[in-house]
Amino acid sequence: MSTLIMGVVNVTPDSFSDGGRFLDPAAAIAHGLRLRAAGAHLLDVGGESTRPGSERVDPAVEQERVIPVVQALAEVGAAVSVDTMNASTALAAVAAGARIVNDVSGGLADPDMLPAVAGTGADLVLGHWRGPSADMYAHAQYDDPVRDVLSELASRIEAAAVAGIPPARLITDPGIGFGKKGDQNWTVLRGLPRLVALGPRVLVGTSRKRFLAETLGLDQPDAQDVETRRDLATAVTSVLAAQAGVWAVRVHDVTATRDALRIAAKWEDEERWTSPTRSH
């Protein structure tokens, strides 16, 4: 199982997951190095929260947060992605050493994003997105979640091609939790093989998201060990996503997902080794 792990480095004061613990650049850099040491193949640095209900951040503020972190991590050899919806931030981050631009809006939030990235040579993550986080659930209306997500991502792939970005530089992300409620997320996850079949690499991020908490009852006032259990659920969904053929999974707890992927890979290796002689 060769699925990569993308570790999350939130340089924000209002992330739903880490609540500003890494807003200070030095703290964010140290956190990124810990994630890398734990087994992250990629580090995704973001300076704007995309949690439900969050408001947009001025690009200048976003860049003040992320560029020092991107540069420091890239200088020590880390493969860095920048999580941004702003073309100007994407350009600054690539100049500072980022290799991937992770745009959860798929280039829809900023019309300059696709042509800007086209000229850099960086890879681009096109997320499935129907509107800003402030009212994302108002857009959670689907005739068929899998078909609709596939169709809308296909249109973004076409837009990227027109802008000069070939499929080899593209990564698609079904936007789990973005403009999707509850079971809509599970439906999209079950459809991952169809997304993989589109052609570009696929990134999946389920980490600590609300639909996992709802499934486990962790949204209840008396829930215990909420973060640990969300991370366990993330690791399980990461393994299932890997088995569906995704290129990478984006997670907060790298260790839990690393271990889960290793165990799943060992299981699959043993299955391949024993299956030729198994009696039926």
Coordinates of N, CA, C and O in Angstrom, one line a residue, residues 12-102:
T12 N -3.1 29.0 12.2 CA -4.4 29.8 12.3 C -4.8 29.9 13.8 O -4.5 29.1 14.6
P13 N -5.5 31.0 14.1 CA -6.0 31.1 15.5 C -7.3 30.4 15.8 O -7.8 30.3 16.9
D14 N -8.0 29.9 14.7 CA -9.4 29.4 14.9 C -9.6 28.1 14.2 O -10.8 27.8 13.8
S15 N -8.6 27.2 14.0 CA -8.9 25.9 13.5 C -9.8 25.1 14.4 O -9.7 25.2 15.6
F16 N -10.7 24.3 13.8 CA -11.6 23.5 14.6 C -10.8 22.4 15.3 O -11.2 21.9 16.3
S17 N -9.6 22.1 14.8 CA -8.9 20.9 15.4 C -7.9 21.3 16.5 O -7.8 20.7 17.5
D18 N -7.0 22.4 16.2 CA -6.0 22.7 17.1 C -6.0 24.1 17.7 O -5.1 24.5 18.4
G19 N -7.1 24.8 17.4 CA -7.4 26.0 18.1 C -6.3 27.0 18.3 O -6.2 27.7 19.4
G20 N -5.4 27.2 17.3 CA -4.4 28.2 17.5 C -3.1 27.8 18.1 O -2.2 28.7 18.4
R21 N -2.9 26.5 18.4 CA -1.7 26.1 19.1 C -0.5 26.4 18.3 O 0.6 26.4 18.9
F22 N -0.6 26.5 17.0 CA 0.6 26.6 16.1 C 0.6 27.9 15.3 O 1.1 28.0 14.3
L23 N -0.1 28.9 15.9 CA -0.2 30.2 15.2 C 1.2 30.9 15.2 O 1.6 31.5 14.2
D24 N 2.0 30.7 16.2 CA 3.4 31.3 16.2 C 4.2 30.5 15.2 O 4.2 29.2 15.2
P25 N 4.9 31.1 14.3 CA 5.7 30.4 13.3 C 6.6 29.4 13.8 O 6.8 28.3 13.3
A26 N 7.3 29.7 14.9 CA 8.3 28.8 15.5 C 7.5 27.5 16.0 O 8.0 26.4 15.8
A27 N 6.4 27.7 16.5 CA 5.6 26.5 17.0 C 5.1 25.7 15.8 O 5.1 24.5 15.8
A28 N 4.7 26.4 14.7 CA 4.2 25.7 13.5 C 5.4 24.9 12.9 O 5.2 23.8 12.4
I29 N 6.5 25.5 12.8 CA 7.7 24.8 12.2 C 8.1 23.6 13.0 O 8.3 22.5 12.4
A30 N 8.1 23.7 14.3 CA 8.4 22.6 15.2 C 7.4 21.5 15.0 O 7.7 20.3 15.0
H31 N 6.1 21.9 14.9 CA 5.1 20.9 14.7 C 5.2 20.2 13.4 O 5.1 18.9 13.3
G32 N 5.5 20.9 12.3 CA 5.8 20.3 11.0 C 6.9 19.3 11.1 O 6.8 18.2 10.5
L33 N 8.0 19.7 11.8 CA 9.1 18.8 11.9 C 8.7 17.5 12.6 O 9.2 16.4 12.3
R34 N 7.9 17.6 13.7 CA 7.4 16.5 14.4 C 6.6 15.5 13.5 O 6.7 14.3 13.6
L35 N 5.7 16.1 12.7 CA 4.9 15.4 11.8 C 5.8 14.6 10.8 O 5.5 13.5 10.5
R36 N 6.8 15.3 10.3 CA 7.7 14.7 9.3 C 8.4 13.5 10.0 O 8.6 12.4 9.4
A37 N 8.9 13.7 11.2 CA 9.6 12.6 11.9 C 8.7 11.5 12.2 O 9.2 10.3 12.2
A38 N 7.4 11.7 12.3 CA 6.4 10.7 12.6 C 6.1 9.9 11.4 O 5.4 8.8 11.5
G39 N 6.5 10.4 10.2 CA 6.2 9.7 9.0 C 5.4 10.4 7.9 O 5.1 9.8 6.9
A40 N 5.2 11.7 8.1 CA 4.5 12.4 7.0 C 5.4 12.6 5.8 O 6.5 13.0 5.9
H41 N 4.8 12.3 4.6 CA 5.5 12.4 3.4 C 5.4 13.9 2.9 O 6.3 14.3 2.1
L42 N 4.3 14.5 3.2 CA 4.0 15.9 2.8 C 3.6 16.7 4.0 O 2.9 16.1 4.9
L43 N 3.8 18.0 4.0 CA 3.3 18.9 5.0 C 2.5 20.0 4.4 O 2.9 20.7 3.5
D44 N 1.2 20.1 4.8 CA 0.3 21.0 4.3 C 0.1 22.2 5.2 O -0.5 22.1 6.3
V45 N 0.6 23.3 4.8 CA 0.7 24.5 5.6 C -0.4 25.5 5.2 O -0.5 25.9 4.1
G46 N -1.3 25.8 6.2 CA -2.4 26.7 5.9 C -2.6 27.8 6.9 O -2.4 27.6 8.1
G47 N -3.0 29.0 6.4 CA -3.1 30.2 7.2 C -4.5 30.7 7.3 O -4.7 31.8 7.8
E48 N -5.5 29.9 6.8 CA -6.9 30.4 6.8 C -7.8 29.2 7.1 O -7.7 28.2 6.4
S49 N -8.5 29.3 8.2 CA -9.4 28.2 8.6 C -10.5 28.0 7.6 O -11.1 29.0 7.1
T50 N -10.8 26.7 7.3 CA -12.0 26.5 6.4 C -13.0 25.7 7.2 O -13.9 25.0 6.6
R51 N -13.0 25.8 8.5 CA -14.0 25.1 9.3 C -15.4 25.7 9.0 O -15.5 26.9 8.5
P52 N -16.5 25.0 9.2 CA -17.8 25.5 8.9 C -18.0 26.8 9.6 O -17.8 26.9 10.9
G53 N -18.5 27.8 8.9 CA -18.8 29.1 9.6 C -17.7 30.1 9.6 O -17.9 31.2 10.0
S54 N -16.5 29.7 9.2 CA -15.3 30.6 9.3 C -15.4 31.7 8.2 O -16.0 31.5 7.1
E55 N -14.8 32.8 8.5 CA -14.7 33.9 7.5 C -13.4 34.0 6.8 O -12.4 33.4 7.3
R56 N -13.4 34.6 5.6 CA -12.1 34.7 4.9 C -11.1 35.6 5.6 O -11.4 36.4 6.4
V57 N -9.8 35.3 5.2 CA -8.7 36.0 5.8 C -8.0 36.8 4.7 O -7.9 36.3 3.6
D58 N -7.6 38.0 5.0 CA -6.9 38.9 4.0 C -5.6 38.1 3.6 O -4.9 37.6 4.4
P59 N -5.4 38.1 2.3 CA -4.2 37.4 1.8 C -2.9 37.9 2.4 O -2.0 37.1 2.7
A60 N -2.8 39.2 2.8 CA -1.5 39.6 3.4 C -1.4 39.0 4.8 O -0.2 38.6 5.2
V61 N -2.4 38.9 5.5 CA -2.4 38.2 6.8 C -2.0 36.7 6.7 O -1.2 36.2 7.4
E62 N -2.7 36.1 5.7 CA -2.4 34.7 5.4 C -0.9 34.5 5.1 O -0.3 33.5 5.6
Q63 N -0.4 35.3 4.3 CA 1.0 35.2 3.9 C 2.0 35.4 5.0 O 3.0 34.7 5.2
E64 N 1.6 36.4 5.9 CA 2.4 36.6 7.1 C 2.5 35.4 8.0 O 3.5 35.1 8.6
R65 N 1.4 34.6 8.0 CA 1.4 33.4 8.8 C 2.2 32.3 8.1 O 2.9 31.6 8.8
V66 N 2.0 32.0 6.8 CA 2.4 30.8 6.3 C 3.8 30.8 5.6 O 4.5 29.8 5.6
I67 N 4.2 32.0 5.0 CA 5.4 32.0 4.2 C 6.7 31.6 5.1 O 7.5 30.8 4.6
P68 N 6.8 32.2 6.3 CA 8.0 31.8 7.1 C 8.0 30.3 7.4 O 9.1 29.7 7.4
V69 N 6.8 29.7 7.6 CA 6.7 28.3 7.9 C 7.1 27.4 6.6 O 7.8 26.5 6.7
V70 N 6.5 27.8 5.5 CA 6.8 27.1 4.3 C 8.3 27.1 4.0 O 8.9 26.1 3.7
Q71 N 8.9 28.3 4.1 CA 10.3 28.5 3.7 C 11.1 27.6 4.7 O 12.1 26.9 4.2
A72 N 10.9 27.7 6.0 CA 11.7 26.9 6.9 C 11.6 25.4 6.7 O 12.6 24.7 6.8
L73 N 10.4 24.9 6.5 CA 10.2 23.5 6.3 C 10.8 23.0 4.9 O 11.5 22.0 4.9
A74 N 10.7 23.9 3.9 CA 11.3 23.5 2.6 C 12.8 23.5 2.7 O 13.5 22.7 2.0
E75 N 13.4 24.4 3.5 CA 14.8 24.5 3.5 C 15.5 23.3 4.2 O 16.6 23.0 3.9
V76 N 14.7 22.5 5.0 CA 15.3 21.3 5.6 C 14.9 20.1 4.8 O 15.1 19.0 5.2
G77 N 14.3 20.3 3.6 CA 14.0 19.2 2.7 C 12.7 18.6 2.7 O 12.4 17.6 2.0
A78 N 11.8 19.2 3.5 CA 10.4 18.7 3.5 C 9.6 19.0 2.2 O 9.9 20.1 1.6
A79 N 8.8 18.1 1.8 CA 7.9 18.4 0.7 C 6.7 19.1 1.2 O 5.9 18.6 2.0
V80 N 6.6 20.4 0.8 CA 5.6 21.3 1.4 C 4.4 21.6 0.4 O 4.7 21.8 -0.8
S81 N 3.2 21.5 0.9 CA 2.0 22.0 0.2 C 1.5 23.2 0.9 O 1.6 23.3 2.2
V82 N 0.9 24.2 0.2 CA 0.3 25.3 0.8 C -1.2 25.2 0.6 O -1.7 25.0 -0.5
D83 N -1.9 25.3 1.7 CA -3.4 25.2 1.7 C -3.9 26.6 1.6 O -4.0 27.4 2.6
T84 N -4.3 27.0 0.4 CA -4.8 28.4 0.2 C -5.8 28.5 -0.9 O -5.7 27.7 -1.9
M85 N -6.7 29.5 -0.9 CA -7.6 29.8 -2.0 C -7.2 31.1 -2.7 O -8.0 31.5 -3.5
N86 N -6.1 31.6 -2.3 CA -5.6 32.9 -2.9 C -4.4 32.7 -3.8 O -3.4 32.2 -3.4
A87 N -4.6 33.2 -5.0 CA -3.5 33.1 -6.0 C -2.2 33.8 -5.6 O -1.1 33.2 -5.7
S88 N -2.3 34.9 -4.9 CA -1.1 35.6 -4.5 C -0.4 34.8 -3.4 O 0.9 34.8 -3.4
T89 N -1.1 34.2 -2.5 CA -0.5 33.4 -1.5 C 0.2 32.1 -2.1 O 1.3 31.7 -1.8
A90 N -0.5 31.6 -3.1 CA 0.0 30.4 -3.8 C 1.4 30.7 -4.4 O 2.4 30.0 -4.3
L91 N 1.4 31.9 -5.1 CA 2.7 32.3 -5.8 C 3.8 32.5 -4.8 O 4.9 32.1 -5.0
A92 N 3.5 33.2 -3.7 CA 4.5 33.5 -2.7 C 5.0 32.2 -2.0 O 6.2 32.0 -1.7
A93 N 4.1 31.2 -1.8 CA 4.5 30.0 -1.2 C 5.3 29.1 -2.1 O 6.3 28.5 -1.6
V94 N 5.0 29.1 -3.4 CA 5.8 28.3 -4.3 C 7.2 29.0 -4.4 O 8.2 28.3 -4.4
A95 N 7.3 30.3 -4.4 CA 8.6 31.0 -4.4 C 9.4 30.7 -3.2 O 10.6 30.6 -3.2
A96 N 8.7 30.4 -2.1 CA 9.3 30.1 -0.8 C 9.7 28.6 -0.7 O 10.3 28.2 0.3
G97 N 9.3 27.8 -1.7 CA 9.7 26.4 -1.7 C 8.5 25.3 -1.7 O 8.8 24.1 -1.7
A98 N 7.3 25.8 -1.7 CA 6.2 24.8 -1.7 C 6.1 24.1 -3.1 O 6.4 24.8 -4.1
R99 N 5.8 22.8 -3.1 CA 5.8 22.1 -4.3 C 4.3 21.9 -4.8 O 4.1 21.5 -6.0
I100 N 3.4 22.0 -3.9 CA 2.0 21.8 -4.2 C 1.1 22.9 -3.7 O 1.4 23.4 -2.6
V101 N 0.1 23.3 -4.5 CA -0.9 24.3 -4.0 C -2.2 23.5 -3.8 O -2.7 22.8 -4.7
N102 N -2.7 23.5 -2.6 CA -3.9 22.8 -2.2 C -5.0 23.8 -2.1 O -5.1 24.5 -1.1

